One Martini backbone bead per residue (centre of mass of N, CA, C, O) as a GRO file, in nm:
protein
  254
    1MET     BB    1   8.126   9.478   8.890
    2THR     BB    2   8.400   9.202   8.893
    3GLU     BB    3   8.700   9.236   8.799
    4THR     BB    4   8.933   9.062   8.614
    5LYS     BB    5   9.262   9.001   8.703
    6HIS     BB    6   9.531   9.008   8.447
    7VAL     BB    7   9.792   8.764   8.368
    8PRO     BB    8  10.037   8.726   8.232
    9THR     BB    9  10.197   8.538   8.013
   10THR     BB   10  10.434   8.368   7.831
   11SER     BB   11  10.246   8.307   7.575
   12GLU     BB   12  10.225   8.619   7.506
   13ALA     BB   13  10.275   8.829   7.286
   14PRO     BB   14  10.421   9.104   7.201
   15ASP     BB   15  10.365   9.406   7.117
   16GLY     BB   16  10.444   9.659   6.949
   17LEU     BB   17  10.682   9.791   7.109
   18GLY     BB   18  10.713   9.598   7.384
   19VAL     BB   19  10.383   9.585   7.435
   20PRO     BB   20  10.176   9.390   7.591
   21GLY     BB   21   9.922   9.180   7.562
   22VAL     BB   22   9.620   9.277   7.677
   23PRO     BB   23   9.300   9.149   7.757
   24GLY     BB   24   9.121   9.466   7.677
   25VAL     BB   25   9.283   9.578   7.475
   26PRO     BB   26   9.357   9.819   7.247
   27ASP     BB   27   9.606   9.906   7.039
   28GLY     BB   28   9.560  10.075   6.751
   29PRO     BB   29   9.685  10.256   6.510
   30GLY     BB   30   9.903  10.014   6.351
   31THR     BB   31   9.954   9.817   6.556
   32PRO     BB   32  10.041   9.528   6.615
   33GLY     BB   33   9.848   9.221   6.733
   34GLY     BB   34   9.776   9.088   6.996
   35PRO     BB   35   9.591   8.978   7.268
   36ASN     BB   36   9.220   9.030   7.273
   37GLY     BB   37   8.953   9.054   7.391
   38PRO     BB   38   8.637   8.999   7.418
   39GLY     BB   39   8.472   9.266   7.226
   40THR     BB   40   8.758   9.401   7.155
   41PRO     BB   41   8.820   9.696   6.901
   42ASP     BB   42   9.047   9.636   6.660
   43GLY     BB   43   9.260   9.930   6.537
   44PRO     BB   44   9.048  10.145   6.392
   45GLY     BB   45   8.814  10.321   6.566
   46GLY     BB   46   8.853  10.230   6.842
   47PRO     BB   47   8.868  10.206   7.174
   48GLY     BB   48   8.998  10.366   7.411
   49ILE     BB   49   9.190  10.195   7.676
   50LEU     BB   50   9.374  10.382   7.981
   51SER     BB   51   9.288  10.154   8.202
   52ILE     BB   52   9.355   9.885   8.448
   53PRO     BB   53   9.253   9.706   8.683
   54ASP     BB   54   9.372   9.504   8.956
   55SER     BB   55   9.107   9.521   9.127
   56PRO     BB   56   8.866   9.518   9.289
   57GLY     BB   57   8.699   9.804   9.265
   58THR     BB   58   8.782  10.166   9.360
   59PRO     BB   59   9.064  10.309   9.273
   60TYR     BB   60   8.972  10.596   9.467
   61ALA     BB   61   8.950  10.728   9.765
   62PRO     BB   62   8.916  10.989   9.942
   63ASP     BB   63   9.037  11.215  10.138
   64SER     BB   64   9.060  11.381  10.417
   65PRO     BB   65   9.186  11.603  10.533
   66GLY     BB   66   9.469  11.480  10.683
   67THR     BB   67   9.431  11.186  10.580
   68PRO     BB   68   9.607  10.973  10.542
   69TYR     BB   69   9.685  10.695  10.417
   70ALA     BB   70   9.549  10.395  10.220
   71PRO     BB   71   9.668  10.127  10.137
   72ASP     BB   72   9.734   9.941   9.841
   73SER     BB   73   9.847   9.681   9.989
   74PRO     BB   74   9.947   9.466  10.137
   75GLY     BB   75  10.275   9.626  10.268
   76ALA     BB   76  10.177   9.928  10.092
   77PRO     BB   77  10.214  10.221  10.004
   78GLY     BB   78   9.946  10.487  10.010
   79SER     BB   79   9.692  10.507   9.779
   80GLY     BB   80   9.346  10.341   9.691
   81SER     BB   81   9.129  10.165   9.871
   82GLY     BB   82   8.957  10.323  10.086
   83SER     BB   83   9.040  10.141  10.393
   84GLY     BB   84   9.166  10.338  10.559
   85PRO     BB   85   9.380  10.434  10.767
   86ALA     BB   86   9.705  10.398  10.825
   87GLU     BB   87   9.966  10.302  10.989
   88THR     BB   88  10.130  10.424  11.195
   89PRO     BB   89  10.461  10.516  11.152
   90VAL     BB   90  10.752  10.432  11.243
   91THR     BB   91  11.025  10.536  11.443
   92ASP     BB   92  11.316  10.677  11.473
   93ASP     BB   93  11.696  10.827  11.497
   94ARG     BB   94  11.685  10.888  11.213
   95ASP     BB   95  11.724  11.062  10.974
   96PRO     BB   96  11.450  11.187  10.748
   97ALA     BB   97  11.631  11.320  10.489
   98GLN     BB   98  11.815  11.036  10.450
   99LEU     BB   99  11.605  10.823  10.414
  100LEU     BB  100  11.513  10.928  10.168
  101THR     BB  101  11.783  10.950   9.986
  102ALA     BB  102  11.815  10.625  10.024
  103MET     BB  103  11.512  10.579   9.866
  104VAL     BB  104  11.615  10.685   9.573
  105ASP     BB  105  11.920  10.536   9.561
  106ARG     BB  106  11.730  10.224   9.538
  107VAL     BB  107  11.573  10.291   9.340
  108LEU     BB  108  11.748  10.387   9.075
  109ALA     BB  109  11.940  10.124   9.086
  110LEU     BB  110  11.671   9.944   9.012
  111ALA     BB  111  11.634  10.114   8.731
  112ALA     BB  112  11.920  10.076   8.585
  113THR     BB  113  11.759   9.754   8.517
  114TRP     BB  114  11.523   9.791   8.339
  115THR     BB  115  11.594   9.766   8.048
  116ALA     BB  116  11.542   9.429   8.054
  117TRP     BB  117  11.260   9.455   8.038
  118ASP     BB  118  11.024   9.199   7.902
  119GLY     BB  119  10.689   9.345   7.903
  120ARG     BB  120  10.606   9.201   8.219
  121PRO     BB  121  10.393   9.239   8.465
  122VAL     BB  122  10.405   9.234   8.824
  123PRO     BB  123  10.309   9.064   9.059
  124ALA     BB  124  10.165   9.208   9.406
  125GLY     BB  125   9.944   9.061   9.521
  126ASP     BB  126   9.666   9.259   9.369
  127ARG     BB  127   9.900   9.372   9.192
  128LEU     BB  128  10.067   9.577   8.922
  129TYR     BB  129  10.408   9.580   8.763
  130THR     BB  130  10.608   9.848   8.645
  131PRO     BB  131  10.854  10.071   8.592
  132HIS     BB  132  10.642  10.325   8.546
  133LYS     BB  133  10.501  10.279   8.808
  134ALA     BB  134  10.721  10.310   8.995
  135ILE     BB  135  10.786  10.576   8.934
  136ARG     BB  136  10.506  10.702   8.980
  137ARG     BB  137  10.449  10.637   9.280
  138VAL     BB  138  10.723  10.764   9.387
  139ALA     BB  139  10.648  11.058   9.299
  140ASP     BB  140  10.357  11.094   9.385
  141HIS     BB  141  10.417  11.057   9.688
  142MET     BB  142  10.600  11.299   9.717
  143VAL     BB  143  10.401  11.499   9.597
  144ASP     BB  144  10.200  11.484   9.831
  145HIS     BB  145  10.306  11.510  10.062
  146LEU     BB  146  10.443  11.789  10.016
  147ALA     BB  147  10.203  11.951   9.984
  148GLU     BB  148  10.071  11.892  10.251
  149MET     BB  149  10.333  12.015  10.425
  150GLU     BB  150  10.304  12.302  10.316
  151ALA     BB  151   9.995  12.361  10.370
  152ARG     BB  152  10.036  12.287  10.707
  153LEU     BB  153  10.278  12.548  10.733
  154VAL     BB  154  10.033  12.799  10.599
  155GLY     BB  155   9.728  12.673  10.719
  156GLU     BB  156   9.608  12.508  10.493
  157GLU     BB  157   9.443  12.300  10.334
  158THR     BB  158   9.431  12.011  10.175
  159GLN     BB  159   9.433  11.776   9.975
  160PRO     BB  160   9.221  11.553   9.803
  161ASP     BB  161   9.226  11.253   9.725
  162ARG     BB  162   9.311  11.117   9.361
  163TRP     BB  163   9.507  10.867   9.341
  164ARG     BB  164   9.509  10.571   9.122
  165ALA     BB  165   9.768  10.426   9.173
  166SER     BB  166   9.788  10.086   9.180
  167ALA     BB  167   9.477   9.991   9.094
  168THR     BB  168   9.620  10.126   8.812
  169THR     BB  169   9.668  10.022   8.464
  170THR     BB  170   9.796  10.190   8.242
  171ALA     BB  171   9.960  10.224   7.932
  172ALA     BB  172  10.210  10.377   8.000
  173ASP     BB  173  10.316  10.143   8.209
  174LEU     BB  174  10.347   9.947   7.954
  175ALA     BB  175  10.620  10.062   7.860
  176PRO     BB  176  10.877  10.101   7.761
  177PHE     BB  177  11.227  10.098   7.921
  178THR     BB  178  11.451  10.361   7.879
  179GLY     BB  179  11.756  10.554   7.901
  180ALA     BB  180  11.551  10.812   7.902
  181ASP     BB  181  11.370  10.730   8.135
  182LEU     BB  182  11.619  10.707   8.344
  183ASP     BB  183  11.682  11.014   8.323
  184GLU     BB  184  11.406  11.143   8.408
  185ALA     BB  185  11.383  10.999   8.683
  186ARG     BB  186  11.632  11.102   8.805
  187SER     BB  187  11.532  11.423   8.753
  188ARG     BB  188  11.317  11.397   8.985
  189LEU     BB  189  11.385  11.257   9.208
  190THR     BB  190  11.651  11.398   9.290
  191ARG     BB  191  11.510  11.646   9.341
  192LEU     BB  192  11.234  11.539   9.521
  193ALA     BB  193  11.463  11.498   9.753
  194ARG     BB  194  11.605  11.773   9.801
  195ILE     BB  195  11.358  11.895   9.894
  196TRP     BB  196  11.285  11.633  10.111
  197ALA     BB  197  11.585  11.776  10.280
  198ASN     BB  198  11.558  12.083  10.301
  199ARG     BB  199  11.305  12.100  10.448
  200LEU     BB  200  11.357  11.918  10.703
  201ASP     BB  201  11.608  12.031  10.807
  202ALA     BB  202  11.452  12.320  10.866
  203LEU     BB  203  11.384  12.169  11.098
  204THR     BB  204  11.267  12.125  11.419
  205PRO     BB  205  11.227  11.867  11.588
  206ASP     BB  206  10.940  12.017  11.740
  207GLU     BB  207  10.815  12.036  11.417
  208LEU     BB  208  10.829  11.703  11.341
  209ASP     BB  209  10.668  11.651  11.615
  210ARG     BB  210  10.494  11.907  11.609
  211SER     BB  211  10.274  11.914  11.375
  212ALA     BB  212  10.132  12.115  11.157
  213GLY     BB  213   9.807  12.008  11.184
  214THR     BB  214   9.659  11.716  11.042
  215GLY     BB  215   9.826  11.481  11.121
  216TRP     BB  216  10.138  11.311  11.079
  217THR     BB  217  10.390  11.396  11.147
  218PHE     BB  218  10.670  11.455  10.940
  219ARG     BB  219  10.843  11.245  11.012
  220GLN     BB  220  10.622  11.000  10.961
  221LEU     BB  221  10.607  11.124  10.656
  222ALA     BB  222  10.912  11.012  10.602
  223PHE     BB  223  10.876  10.717  10.666
  224HIS     BB  224  10.645  10.647  10.486
  225LEU     BB  225  10.810  10.735  10.223
  226ALA     BB  226  11.030  10.510  10.250
  227GLU     BB  227  10.818  10.252  10.166
  228SER     BB  228  10.870  10.329   9.827
  229VAL     BB  229  11.029  10.129   9.778
  230TYR     BB  230  10.819   9.878   9.695
  231TYR     BB  231  10.822   9.898   9.423
  232ALA     BB  232  11.118   9.879   9.305
  233ASP     BB  233  11.102   9.578   9.468
  234ALA     BB  234  10.853   9.444   9.277
  235VAL     BB  235  11.025   9.462   8.967
  236GLY     BB  236  11.353   9.476   9.062
  237ASP     BB  237  11.672   9.303   8.957
  238LEU     BB  238  11.751   9.297   8.571
  239THR     BB  239  12.066   9.254   8.529
  240ALA     BB  240  12.024   8.978   8.431
  241VAL     BB  241  12.018   8.810   8.149
  242GLY     BB  242  11.726   8.708   8.105
  243THR     BB  243  11.525   8.832   8.309
  244SER     BB  244  11.201   8.806   8.441
  245ALA     BB  245  10.962   9.020   8.556
  246SER     BB  246  10.784   8.760   8.659
  247THR     BB  247  11.107   8.690   8.875
  248PRO     BB  248  11.123   8.869   9.094
  249ALA     BB  249  11.227   8.947   9.366
  250ARG     BB  250  11.101   8.999   9.700
  251PRO     BB  251  10.946   9.202   9.843
  252ALA     BB  252  10.948   9.297  10.138
  253LYS     BB  253  10.793   9.419  10.404
  254PRO     BB  254  10.777   9.761  10.531
   0.00000   0.00000   0.00000
């Protein structure tokens, strides 16, 4: 059955606690009601729907061990479409470790403006993005390829891809983005960036370009991972007072 993606409009009043009213998602016990889809029980006793497929199709498809991700959507890094391996990343003479720390710096600079988010998901291609979803995708992307690299270095098989990636917007993705959430994101992403930088700096140029195991070279992995800034660019810079998350600066195709 084909799922129909819903993009909230400005006429939809947010539910309690700043969570936007998305048709088809029950509020749950004790939460004031926004607009709900027909036939979906609301309030106590109603079934909890934990995620919303953003577009038709399977939320994720497993890759074989060592197979690079398929893209989330045109121009987006990551996995989730099940459409086959992503295009091999183009590399250059930039330092891969510095490339990843710069990516995280950019993500966190944008995230510092997201406490002004108005609660409406941002459409980008066939996906919806929110501050929490952007942080989730950047962190998961870094964790997944880090696990791949470490497994290949010790001769283990890599884990199949089971991420739901950007194909699903979860209830947690729709939560308000607070100062505490920003602090958590800073702690999480800066540490992941240092782990990546330390590991890449410990590899020789030959190990970066003639990497162990099956799949992209570790240099290519790093350049691919740097494209994760796409998720943050999709939400945009919300510095201006009254900026609507529905009209951010459009990210360039990575």
